[in-house]
Short mmCIF file of C-alpha atoms and ligand atoms in Angstrom, two decimals:
data_model
loop_
_atom_site.label_atom_id
_atom_site.label_comp_id
_atom_site.label_asym_id
_atom_site.label_seq_id
_atom_site.Cartn_x
_atom_site.Cartn_y
_atom_site.Cartn_z
CA MET A 1 -12.95 17.54 34.96
CA ARG A 2 -13.24 13.56 34.66
CA SER A 3 -14.40 11.79 37.91
CA LEU A 4 -12.54 8.66 39.29
CA SER A 5 -14.17 8.05 42.25
CA ARG A 6 -15.75 4.78 41.78
CA SER A 7 -12.25 3.37 40.45
CA ASN A 8 -10.61 4.86 43.32
CA ALA A 9 -13.07 3.10 45.84
CA HIS A 10 -12.73 0.19 43.86
CA PHE A 11 -8.97 0.39 44.05
CA LYS A 12 -9.01 0.58 48.07
CA LYS A 13 -11.18 -2.77 48.06
CA ALA A 14 -8.87 -4.20 45.63
CA LYS A 15 -5.50 -3.79 46.87
CA ALA A 16 -6.97 -5.66 49.87
CA LYS A 17 -7.26 -8.78 47.73
CA LEU A 18 -5.05 -8.35 44.75
CA PRO A 19 -1.27 -7.02 44.87
CA LEU A 20 -1.40 -3.05 43.58
CA GLY A 21 -5.09 -3.99 43.52
CA VAL A 22 -5.14 -5.08 39.40
CA SER A 23 -3.81 -8.39 37.87
CA SER A 24 -0.78 -7.05 36.20
CA ASN A 25 1.62 -4.38 37.53
CA PHE A 26 1.58 -2.26 34.18
CA ARG A 27 -2.42 -1.85 35.05
CA TYR A 28 -1.46 0.06 38.20
CA TRP A 29 -1.70 3.74 37.39
CA GLY A 30 -1.22 4.93 40.80
CA ASP A 31 -3.46 5.19 43.98
CA ASP A 32 -6.03 7.43 42.20
CA LYS A 33 -5.29 7.31 38.81
CA THR A 34 -6.20 3.36 38.28
CA ILE A 35 -9.13 2.65 35.80
CA TYR A 36 -11.12 -0.17 36.21
CA VAL A 37 -13.31 -1.02 33.08
CA GLU A 38 -17.03 -1.84 32.77
CA ARG A 39 -16.93 -2.71 28.91
CA GLY A 40 -15.55 -2.15 25.69
CA LYS A 41 -16.96 -1.77 21.98
CA GLY A 42 -15.57 -1.36 18.98
CA GLY A 43 -12.73 0.80 19.33
CA ARG A 44 -13.95 2.65 22.99
CA VAL A 45 -14.08 1.65 26.44
CA TRP A 46 -16.00 2.89 29.35
CA ASP A 47 -14.74 2.54 32.66
CA ILE A 48 -16.87 2.08 36.07
CA ASP A 49 -17.46 5.95 36.32
CA GLY A 50 -19.03 6.17 32.92
CA ASN A 51 -16.29 7.56 31.49
CA GLU A 52 -15.69 6.95 27.61
CA TYR A 53 -12.44 6.60 25.90
CA ILE A 54 -11.26 5.96 22.47
CA ASP A 55 -8.75 3.49 23.21
CA TYR A 56 -5.16 3.32 21.40
CA ARG A 57 -3.88 1.05 24.14
CA LEU A 58 -6.26 -1.95 22.86
CA ALA A 59 -5.09 -4.00 25.54
CA TYR A 60 -1.49 -3.54 24.49
CA GLY A 61 -2.37 -4.89 20.89
CA PRO A 62 -4.67 -7.90 21.18
CA VAL A 63 -7.56 -5.85 19.68
CA ILE A 64 -7.36 -5.94 15.84
CA LEU A 65 -10.99 -5.58 14.61
CA GLY A 66 -12.57 -4.08 17.84
CA TYR A 67 -13.75 -4.84 21.56
CA GLY A 68 -16.52 -7.37 21.37
CA ASP A 69 -16.23 -7.86 17.78
CA ASP A 70 -19.54 -9.30 16.65
CA ARG A 71 -18.33 -11.94 14.21
CA VAL A 72 -15.84 -13.09 16.46
CA ASP A 73 -17.77 -13.37 19.79
CA GLU A 74 -20.29 -15.38 17.43
CA ALA A 75 -17.60 -17.87 16.35
CA ALA A 76 -16.51 -18.03 20.18
CA ARG A 77 -19.98 -18.95 21.38
CA LYS A 78 -19.69 -22.02 19.07
CA GLY A 79 -16.28 -22.73 20.33
CA MET A 80 -17.71 -22.74 23.48
CA ASN A 81 -20.48 -25.41 22.35
CA VAL A 82 -17.46 -27.53 21.72
CA GLY A 83 -16.56 -27.76 25.59
CA GLY A 84 -13.46 -25.97 26.29
CA VAL A 85 -10.22 -28.52 26.95
CA PHE A 86 -10.14 -31.98 26.81
CA ALA A 87 -6.01 -33.33 27.44
CA LEU A 88 -7.26 -34.49 24.09
CA SER A 89 -6.98 -32.43 20.62
CA THR A 90 -9.89 -31.07 17.97
CA GLU A 91 -10.07 -31.00 14.09
CA LEU A 92 -9.85 -27.33 14.74
CA GLU A 93 -5.95 -26.86 15.50
CA PHE A 94 -5.30 -28.05 12.38
CA ASP A 95 -7.53 -25.49 10.56
CA VAL A 96 -6.25 -22.63 12.53
CA ALA A 97 -2.40 -23.94 11.77
CA SER A 98 -3.05 -24.39 8.29
CA ARG A 99 -4.49 -20.74 7.81
CA ILE A 100 -1.20 -19.78 9.99
CA SER A 101 0.95 -21.37 7.61
CA LYS A 102 -0.73 -19.79 4.59
CA MET A 103 -0.33 -16.32 5.49
CA VAL A 104 3.10 -16.78 7.22
CA PRO A 105 5.45 -19.11 4.80
CA ALA A 106 8.11 -19.53 7.74
CA ALA A 107 5.03 -21.04 10.14
CA GLU A 108 6.05 -24.29 8.15
CA LEU A 109 4.71 -26.22 11.72
CA VAL A 110 2.66 -24.65 14.54
CA ARG A 111 2.24 -25.17 18.27
CA PHE A 112 -0.69 -23.40 20.05
CA SER A 113 -0.09 -22.10 23.90
CA ASN A 114 -2.09 -19.35 25.81
CA SER A 115 0.53 -16.30 25.85
CA GLY A 116 3.26 -14.42 24.38
CA THR A 117 5.22 -15.36 27.11
CA GLU A 118 4.46 -19.35 27.02
CA ALA A 119 5.13 -19.03 23.01
CA VAL A 120 8.79 -17.41 23.39
CA MET A 121 9.51 -19.54 26.17
CA ALA A 122 8.85 -22.74 23.70
CA ALA A 123 10.76 -20.75 20.93
CA LEU A 124 13.59 -20.55 23.51
CA ARG A 125 13.63 -24.18 24.40
CA VAL A 126 13.25 -25.19 20.93
CA ALA A 127 16.30 -23.28 19.97
CA ARG A 128 18.38 -24.50 22.45
CA ALA A 129 17.61 -28.12 21.57
CA PHE A 130 18.17 -27.74 18.09
CA THR A 131 21.42 -25.85 18.13
CA GLY A 132 22.85 -27.48 21.59
CA LYS A 133 23.56 -23.79 22.79
CA ASP A 134 22.00 -22.18 26.03
CA GLY A 135 22.83 -18.56 25.19
CA HIS A 136 20.62 -15.90 23.33
CA VAL A 137 20.57 -12.60 22.05
CA VAL A 138 18.06 -10.05 22.73
CA MET A 139 17.63 -6.34 21.18
CA GLU A 140 18.48 -3.30 23.86
CA GLY A 141 14.82 -2.29 24.70
CA GLY A 142 13.29 -5.35 23.59
CA TYR A 143 10.51 -6.92 25.55
CA HIS A 144 9.43 -10.63 25.19
CA GLY A 145 7.24 -11.46 28.17
CA ILE A 146 7.70 -12.25 31.86
CA PHE A 147 9.68 -15.31 32.30
CA SER A 148 13.26 -15.07 33.63
CA GLU A 149 15.76 -15.58 30.79
CA VAL A 150 14.31 -12.57 29.17
CA MET A 151 13.58 -10.43 32.09
CA TRP A 152 16.70 -8.09 31.97
CA TYR A 153 16.59 -4.52 30.72
CA THR A 154 19.29 -1.98 29.20
CA GLU A 155 19.46 0.71 31.64
CA VAL A 156 19.73 3.63 29.25
CA GLU A 157 18.03 6.23 31.37
CA ASP A 158 21.19 6.68 33.58
CA TRP A 159 23.61 6.06 30.94
CA VAL A 160 25.98 8.45 29.74
CA PRO A 161 26.78 7.94 26.16
CA GLY A 162 30.63 7.39 25.26
CA GLN A 163 31.37 5.77 28.78
CA GLY A 164 30.69 2.07 27.62
CA ALA A 165 27.75 0.16 26.95
CA PRO A 166 24.59 0.87 29.16
CA GLU A 167 24.09 -1.55 32.13
CA VAL A 168 22.04 -4.57 32.21
CA MET A 169 19.69 -4.97 34.99
CA PRO A 170 17.41 -7.71 36.21
CA PHE A 171 13.63 -6.64 35.40
CA GLY A 172 12.68 -6.85 38.89
CA GLU A 173 13.08 -8.97 41.90
CA GLY A 174 13.35 -12.72 41.78
CA VAL A 175 14.97 -13.13 38.59
CA PRO A 176 17.81 -15.70 39.15
CA ALA A 177 21.42 -13.96 38.71
CA VAL A 178 22.53 -17.08 37.38
CA LEU A 179 20.50 -16.26 33.99
CA LYS A 180 22.36 -13.38 33.22
CA ARG A 181 25.22 -15.67 31.66
CA LEU A 182 22.61 -16.92 28.93
CA PHE A 183 21.38 -13.31 27.89
CA HIS A 184 23.33 -10.93 25.64
CA THR A 185 22.29 -7.99 24.23
CA VAL A 186 22.86 -5.85 20.95
CA SER A 187 21.84 -2.66 19.94
CA MET A 188 19.26 -2.23 17.09
CA ASN A 189 20.59 -1.16 13.50
CA ASP A 190 24.28 -2.12 14.64
CA ALA A 191 24.87 -5.47 12.44
CA ASN A 192 28.62 -5.08 13.36
CA ALA A 193 27.84 -5.65 17.12
CA LEU A 194 25.88 -8.62 16.29
CA GLU A 195 28.95 -10.11 14.42
CA ASP A 196 31.26 -9.11 16.89
CA LEU A 197 29.43 -10.70 19.52
CA LEU A 198 28.50 -13.78 17.47
CA LYS A 199 32.45 -14.14 16.57
CA GLU A 200 33.55 -14.40 20.21
CA LYS A 201 30.48 -16.28 21.57
CA HIS A 202 28.73 -18.16 18.86
CA ASN A 203 29.56 -21.59 20.75
CA GLU A 204 27.57 -20.42 23.46
CA ILE A 205 24.60 -18.78 21.67
CA GLY A 206 22.29 -20.87 19.82
CA ALA A 207 19.28 -18.07 19.21
CA PHE A 208 18.87 -14.08 17.98
CA LEU A 209 15.04 -12.79 19.59
CA ILE A 210 14.49 -9.85 18.02
CA GLU A 211 11.21 -8.08 17.32
CA PRO A 212 11.92 -5.98 14.21
CA ILE A 213 9.47 -3.32 14.87
CA MET A 214 9.54 -2.89 18.75
CA GLY A 215 6.20 -3.17 20.20
CA ASN A 216 7.45 -1.96 23.46
CA CYS A 217 9.95 0.41 22.54
CA CYS A 218 7.92 3.19 20.55
CA GLY A 219 8.06 1.03 17.52
CA ILE A 220 11.75 1.47 16.88
CA LYS A 221 12.52 -0.22 13.28
CA ALA A 222 15.24 -2.34 11.98
CA ASP A 223 16.45 -1.23 8.64
CA THR A 224 15.64 -3.75 5.71
CA GLN A 225 19.63 -4.13 5.45
CA TYR A 226 20.19 -4.76 8.95
CA MET A 227 17.35 -7.71 8.85
CA GLN A 228 18.96 -8.88 5.66
CA ASP A 229 22.55 -8.78 7.52
CA VAL A 230 21.11 -10.33 10.39
CA ARG A 231 19.49 -13.32 8.69
CA GLU A 232 22.79 -13.44 6.97
CA ILE A 233 25.00 -13.46 10.25
CA CYS A 234 22.65 -16.27 12.29
CA ASP A 235 23.21 -18.63 9.33
CA ARG A 236 27.04 -17.96 9.25
CA TYR A 237 27.21 -18.81 13.10
CA ASP A 238 24.46 -21.63 13.49
CA VAL A 239 22.31 -19.03 15.28
CA LEU A 240 18.58 -19.35 15.11
CA LEU A 241 16.58 -16.44 14.07
CA ILE A 242 13.65 -15.88 16.10
CA ILE A 243 11.53 -13.39 14.93
CA ASP A 244 8.99 -12.34 17.94
CA GLU A 245 5.53 -11.19 16.32
CA VAL A 246 3.62 -11.19 19.05
CA LYS A 247 2.58 -7.49 18.88
CA THR A 248 3.36 -7.28 14.87
CA GLY A 249 1.64 -10.72 13.76
CA PHE A 250 -1.32 -10.41 12.03
CA ARG A 251 -1.32 -6.64 12.46
CA VAL A 252 1.11 -4.94 10.05
CA ALA A 253 0.52 -7.27 7.41
CA LYS A 254 -1.13 -10.55 6.82
CA GLY A 255 2.40 -12.10 6.97
CA GLY A 256 3.49 -10.31 10.02
CA VAL A 257 6.66 -7.89 10.12
CA GLN A 258 8.58 -11.14 8.18
CA GLU A 259 6.40 -10.01 4.71
CA LEU A 260 7.33 -6.29 5.70
CA TYR A 261 10.77 -7.30 5.37
CA GLY A 262 10.69 -9.95 3.27
CA ILE A 263 12.81 -12.18 5.33
CA LYS A 264 11.88 -15.88 6.80
CA ALA A 265 12.77 -16.39 10.50
CA ASP A 266 13.64 -19.93 11.62
CA LEU A 267 11.06 -19.64 14.59
CA CYS A 268 8.56 -17.08 15.15
CA THR A 269 6.08 -16.46 17.75
CA PHE A 270 2.40 -15.19 17.46
CA ALA A 271 -0.15 -14.08 20.17
CA LYS A 272 -2.02 -10.74 20.49
CA ALA A 273 -4.16 -10.02 17.69
CA ILE A 274 -4.22 -13.52 16.57
CA GLY A 275 -7.96 -13.96 18.41
CA ASN A 276 -8.78 -10.46 18.65
CA GLY A 277 -8.47 -10.45 22.37
CA TYR A 278 -9.38 -14.21 23.36
CA PRO A 279 -6.20 -15.82 24.41
CA LEU A 280 -3.97 -17.87 22.25
CA SER A 281 -0.57 -17.85 20.98
CA VAL A 282 2.17 -19.63 18.44
CA VAL A 283 5.18 -20.57 18.51
CA ALA A 284 5.81 -21.95 14.63
CA GLY A 285 8.60 -22.25 12.22
CA ARG A 286 10.89 -24.43 10.14
CA GLU A 287 9.90 -28.06 10.15
CA ASP A 288 13.31 -29.61 11.01
CA ILE A 289 13.48 -27.28 13.57
CA MET A 290 9.63 -27.52 14.87
CA ARG A 291 9.69 -31.54 14.92
CA HIS A 292 12.26 -31.66 18.15
CA ILE A 293 8.84 -30.87 19.77
CA GLY A 294 7.82 -34.04 20.61
CA ASP A 295 10.93 -35.87 19.63
CA GLY A 296 13.00 -34.54 22.69
CA VAL A 297 11.67 -31.18 23.72
CA VAL A 298 8.69 -31.40 25.94
CA HIS A 299 5.86 -28.93 25.35
CA GLY A 300 2.38 -28.55 26.47
CA GLY A 301 -0.19 -27.42 28.99
CA THR A 302 -3.20 -27.81 30.37
CA PHE A 303 -5.15 -25.08 28.48
CA THR A 304 -3.77 -25.25 25.03
CA ALA A 305 -5.82 -25.26 22.03
CA HIS A 306 -9.01 -24.23 24.28
CA SER A 307 -11.70 -24.47 21.84
CA VAL A 308 -13.09 -20.73 22.51
CA SER A 309 -9.83 -19.57 21.92
CA LEU A 310 -9.23 -21.66 18.53
CA ALA A 311 -12.71 -20.60 17.11
CA ALA A 312 -12.14 -16.93 17.88
CA ALA A 313 -8.76 -17.21 16.17
CA ALA A 314 -10.05 -18.89 13.18
CA LYS A 315 -12.69 -16.21 12.46
CA THR A 316 -10.43 -13.60 13.29
CA LEU A 317 -7.80 -14.58 10.68
CA GLU A 318 -10.22 -15.20 8.11
CA ILE A 319 -11.63 -11.89 8.30
CA LEU A 320 -7.91 -10.63 8.40
CA ASP A 321 -7.02 -12.70 5.36
CA GLU A 322 -9.92 -12.63 3.36
CA THR A 323 -11.17 -8.80 3.69
CA THR A 324 -9.48 -5.47 3.81
CA ALA A 325 -9.38 -4.88 7.36
CA LEU A 326 -5.59 -4.68 7.69
CA ALA A 327 -5.25 -2.18 4.81
CA ASP A 328 -8.15 -0.42 6.07
CA ILE A 329 -6.55 -0.19 10.19
CA GLU A 330 -3.16 0.89 7.98
CA SER A 331 -5.23 3.67 6.38
CA TYR A 332 -6.89 4.81 9.59
CA GLY A 333 -3.22 5.08 11.18
CA LEU A 334 -1.78 7.01 8.15
CA LYS A 335 -5.21 10.03 8.62
CA LEU A 336 -4.42 9.93 12.25
CA GLN A 337 -0.57 10.88 11.61
CA ALA A 338 -1.40 13.48 9.04
CA GLY A 339 -4.11 15.09 11.81
CA LEU A 340 -1.51 14.71 14.46
CA SER A 341 1.15 16.06 12.58
CA ALA A 342 -0.97 19.29 11.00
CA ILE A 343 -1.93 20.27 14.76
CA LEU A 344 1.50 19.64 16.10
CA GLU A 345 3.07 21.68 12.91
CA ARG A 346 0.64 24.39 13.44
CA ARG A 347 2.49 24.83 16.80
CA SER A 348 5.97 24.44 15.72
CA ILE A 349 6.42 21.42 17.84
CA ALA A 350 9.00 18.64 16.63
CA HIS A 351 7.79 15.31 16.25
CA CYS A 352 7.63 12.12 14.11
CA PHE A 353 6.42 8.70 13.89
CA SER A 354 8.10 5.16 14.19
CA GLY A 355 6.90 1.74 13.41
CA HIS A 356 4.00 1.15 11.50
CA PRO A 357 0.39 2.87 11.16
CA ALA A 358 -1.03 0.09 13.05
CA LEU A 359 1.54 0.15 15.81
CA MET A 360 2.99 3.54 16.06
CA GLY A 361 5.27 5.69 18.45
CA LEU A 362 4.77 9.37 18.64
CA PHE A 363 8.28 11.00 19.05
CA PHE A 364 9.03 14.81 20.06
CA ALA A 365 11.77 14.89 17.93
CA ASP A 366 12.68 15.40 14.25
CA LYS A 367 13.68 11.92 13.41
CA PRO A 368 12.65 8.43 15.41
CA PRO A 369 15.51 6.71 16.85
CA SER A 370 17.27 4.03 15.47
CA ASN A 371 18.03 2.20 18.70
CA TYR A 372 17.03 2.44 22.00
CA ARG A 373 20.05 4.28 23.07
CA GLU A 374 18.73 6.99 21.01
CA TRP A 375 15.76 6.81 22.48
CA ILE A 376 16.68 9.65 25.52
CA HIS A 377 17.13 12.12 23.19
CA SER A 378 13.41 12.86 22.53
CA ASP A 379 11.43 15.25 24.64
CA TYR A 380 9.59 12.22 26.34
CA ALA A 381 8.93 14.75 29.17
CA PHE A 382 6.31 16.30 26.49
CA TYR A 383 4.71 12.79 26.12
CA ASP A 384 4.53 11.91 29.91
CA ALA A 385 2.75 15.45 30.12
CA LEU A 386 0.37 15.05 27.54
CA ALA A 387 -0.51 11.45 28.21
CA PRO A 388 -2.89 12.49 31.29
CA GLU A 389 -4.46 15.52 29.43
CA LEU A 390 -5.19 12.88 26.96
CA HIS A 391 -6.88 10.77 29.43
CA GLU A 392 -8.74 13.65 31.19
CA LEU A 393 -10.33 14.09 27.74
CA GLY A 394 -11.04 10.64 26.79
CA ILE A 395 -8.08 9.29 24.47
CA LEU A 396 -6.71 6.09 26.36
CA VAL A 397 -2.96 6.26 25.26
CA GLU A 398 -0.34 4.69 27.47
CA PRO A 399 1.01 6.84 30.03
CA ASP A 400 4.72 5.47 29.04
CA SER A 401 6.31 7.37 25.91
CA ARG A 402 7.76 3.72 24.98
CA GLU A 403 4.46 1.96 24.12
CA PRO A 404 3.24 2.91 20.78
CA TRP A 405 -0.33 3.64 19.98
CA PHE A 406 -2.22 0.59 18.16
CA LEU A 407 -5.15 1.05 15.73
CA CYS A 408 -8.21 -1.47 15.26
CA GLU A 409 -10.57 -1.86 12.66
CA SER A 410 -13.38 -0.12 14.37
CA HIS A 411 -11.02 3.17 14.65
CA ASN A 412 -13.39 4.60 11.77
CA VAL A 413 -13.37 8.18 10.78
CA GLU A 414 -15.61 9.58 13.24
CA CYS A 415 -13.13 8.02 15.89
CA LEU A 416 -10.54 9.66 14.28
CA ASP A 417 -11.93 13.08 13.83
CA GLU A 418 -13.04 13.00 17.69
CA THR A 419 -9.43 12.21 18.67
CA LEU A 420 -7.76 14.90 16.93
CA ASP A 421 -10.38 17.20 17.90
CA LYS A 422 -9.07 16.42 21.57
CA PHE A 423 -5.69 15.84 20.84
CA GLU A 424 -5.40 19.44 19.79
CA ARG A 425 -7.07 20.58 22.78
CA ALA A 426 -4.68 18.40 25.10
CA VAL A 427 -1.69 19.98 23.43
CA ASP A 428 -3.21 23.27 24.23
CA ILE A 429 -3.23 22.23 27.91
CA THR A 430 -0.13 20.48 28.00
CA LEU A 431 1.85 23.59 26.58
CA PRO A 432 1.46 26.42 29.43
CA LYS A 433 1.60 24.07 31.82
CA LEU A 434 4.78 22.19 30.79
CA GLU A 435 6.21 25.99 30.41
CA GLN A 436 5.30 26.70 33.73
CA SER A 437 6.72 23.86 35.51
CA GLN A 438 9.87 24.46 33.66
CA ALA A 439 10.11 28.07 34.68
CA VAL A 440 9.71 26.94 38.22
CA ALA A 441 12.23 24.36 37.74
CA ALA A 442 14.59 26.80 36.44
CA GLY A 443 13.57 29.22 39.15
CA GLY A 444 12.27 31.90 36.48
CA PRO A 445 9.14 33.88 36.43
CA ILE A 446 5.60 32.28 36.19
CA HIS A 447 3.47 33.53 33.66
CA GLN A 448 -0.37 33.40 34.88
C1 PLP B 501 7.08 -8.79 21.61
C2 PLP B 501 6.16 -9.48 22.85
N1 PLP B 501 6.63 -10.72 23.11
C3 PLP B 501 5.95 -11.23 24.09
C4 PLP B 501 5.05 -10.56 24.70
C5 PLP B 501 4.62 -11.52 25.96
O1 PLP B 501 3.04 -11.61 25.76
P1 PLP B 501 2.13 -12.20 27.05
O2 PLP B 501 1.79 -10.92 27.85
O3 PLP B 501 0.67 -12.67 26.13
O4 PLP B 501 3.08 -13.03 27.57
C6 PLP B 501 4.71 -9.26 24.54
C7 PLP B 501 3.93 -8.80 25.50
O5 PLP B 501 3.57 -7.69 25.61
C8 PLP B 501 5.59 -8.47 23.42
O6 PLP B 501 5.06 -7.65 23.01
#
C-alpha cells in the first residue's frame, strides 16, 4: 500500500495558507489523496513520500518531451542570461514566431502571452473587433480556460435524452450571469445544429471556438466532414473559426490538429507543448485579422515573451520540427493502446480509444462517443474505480475519465512495459471490488 503520509501532513499545513492547499482547484484530489511532487524527470514524477509514478497526465499536456529535458533546460538557462522581461522586445520573439508560422500555415502573424487562458481571451477579443459581433459559439463539453466568457458548461450527467437540450450552467460561482447572453453551444459533429444556430443568430455571433479533438473531454473527435462543413458554414455567416490548439498544438502533428484535418483556422491558439512546460502561449492567425492588434485591439502584459520561456520554446519547437519526436510519441501511444487492448480483451471488457495516440481517451464502451451527450453512455464508473488502483501501483492518470492520457517522448519501451504490467494488475484488483460494490448496491450476495 502506497503511503501518502508526508503529502497528507503537508496538505494540513498548506491548506492554512492556500485555498484547498493547492494553486489550482484541479490539483486537490481530497484531503488524504492530494499529492505533492518532489520532482519530475522524463516520463516519471516522484512525490514527497518517495512514491514513483509513470505520468500520463504530464501537467495536462505541456510536457511533450519529458520532465526536465536537458536540451530544453540548457536553452532555458541561456534565456535566463538574457534577463527575463524588460517592457521591451527581444529578437527571440521573431525567431519563435517564424518557426510557428513555418509549422502552422494558418499562423501568419503571432502574438505571445503566458497561458492558454490568455491566448483564448485574446482570440475572442480580436474576433469581436474584426466582426463587430460579441457572441461566440463553443462546443458542448469543451474547455477553453478560466475566464468568464467561456466558463459555462453543459450539464449532461443529469440530462434526460429526448427532453430538449441539456442545460448550460456557470462553471462555478462568480461568473457574471450577464455573459451567458454571449455564450452559445452546439453538439460536436452536428453541422445542422451549427447552421440552425447561425441562421438565427449570425448577427450577434462573431466566433466559433472549437477544439476538434477535445482535450478535456476524452479526446472526442470531430469528423473530417464536420470540420469541412464548419469551415464553410463559418465563412457563409461571417463568423471567425477559432481553433483552440492549446492541447493539440505541437502534440498531435507538427502543424497541430489543423494539419490532421487539412483545415485552416482564422485564428488559432497554442500553449502547453510549445515550451515543454515553460509558460508561453500564442494567439495567431490570418494577417488581416491579426493586424487589428495594435490597430484598435489592445493586447499586452508585463510577462509576455519572457526570455526564459521563449528560449525554451525555440528549442522545443526545433526538436519537434526537426526530429522524429512526434512520430515516436505517436508510436508509443499506439503501442500502449495495443497493450491495453490485449489486457482488456482477455477479460472481455468492452473498450475503445478516442482522440490521438499522443492524447488519448480510454472508453469502456464499444465505440467512442461522437459528442459530449453520448459520453454519458460509456462505463465511466469502471474508469473511476480503476484510476485510484493505478495510482496505488504508480501509474498517474487523471481521476476524471474525461481527461485523456498524454504521451511524451520519454515514454519509452521500458515505461510502456511497466505501465502494461501495472495496468493488468490494477484491472484485476478493480474487477472484484466493483463487482462487490455493485452487489451491495443491488442488495445481492457478496462473494468474499
Ligand atoms: C483547449 C484548452 N484551451 C485553453 C486552456 C487554458 O489553458 P491554461 O490552463 O494554460 O490557461 C486549456 C487548458 O487545459 C485547454 O485545454
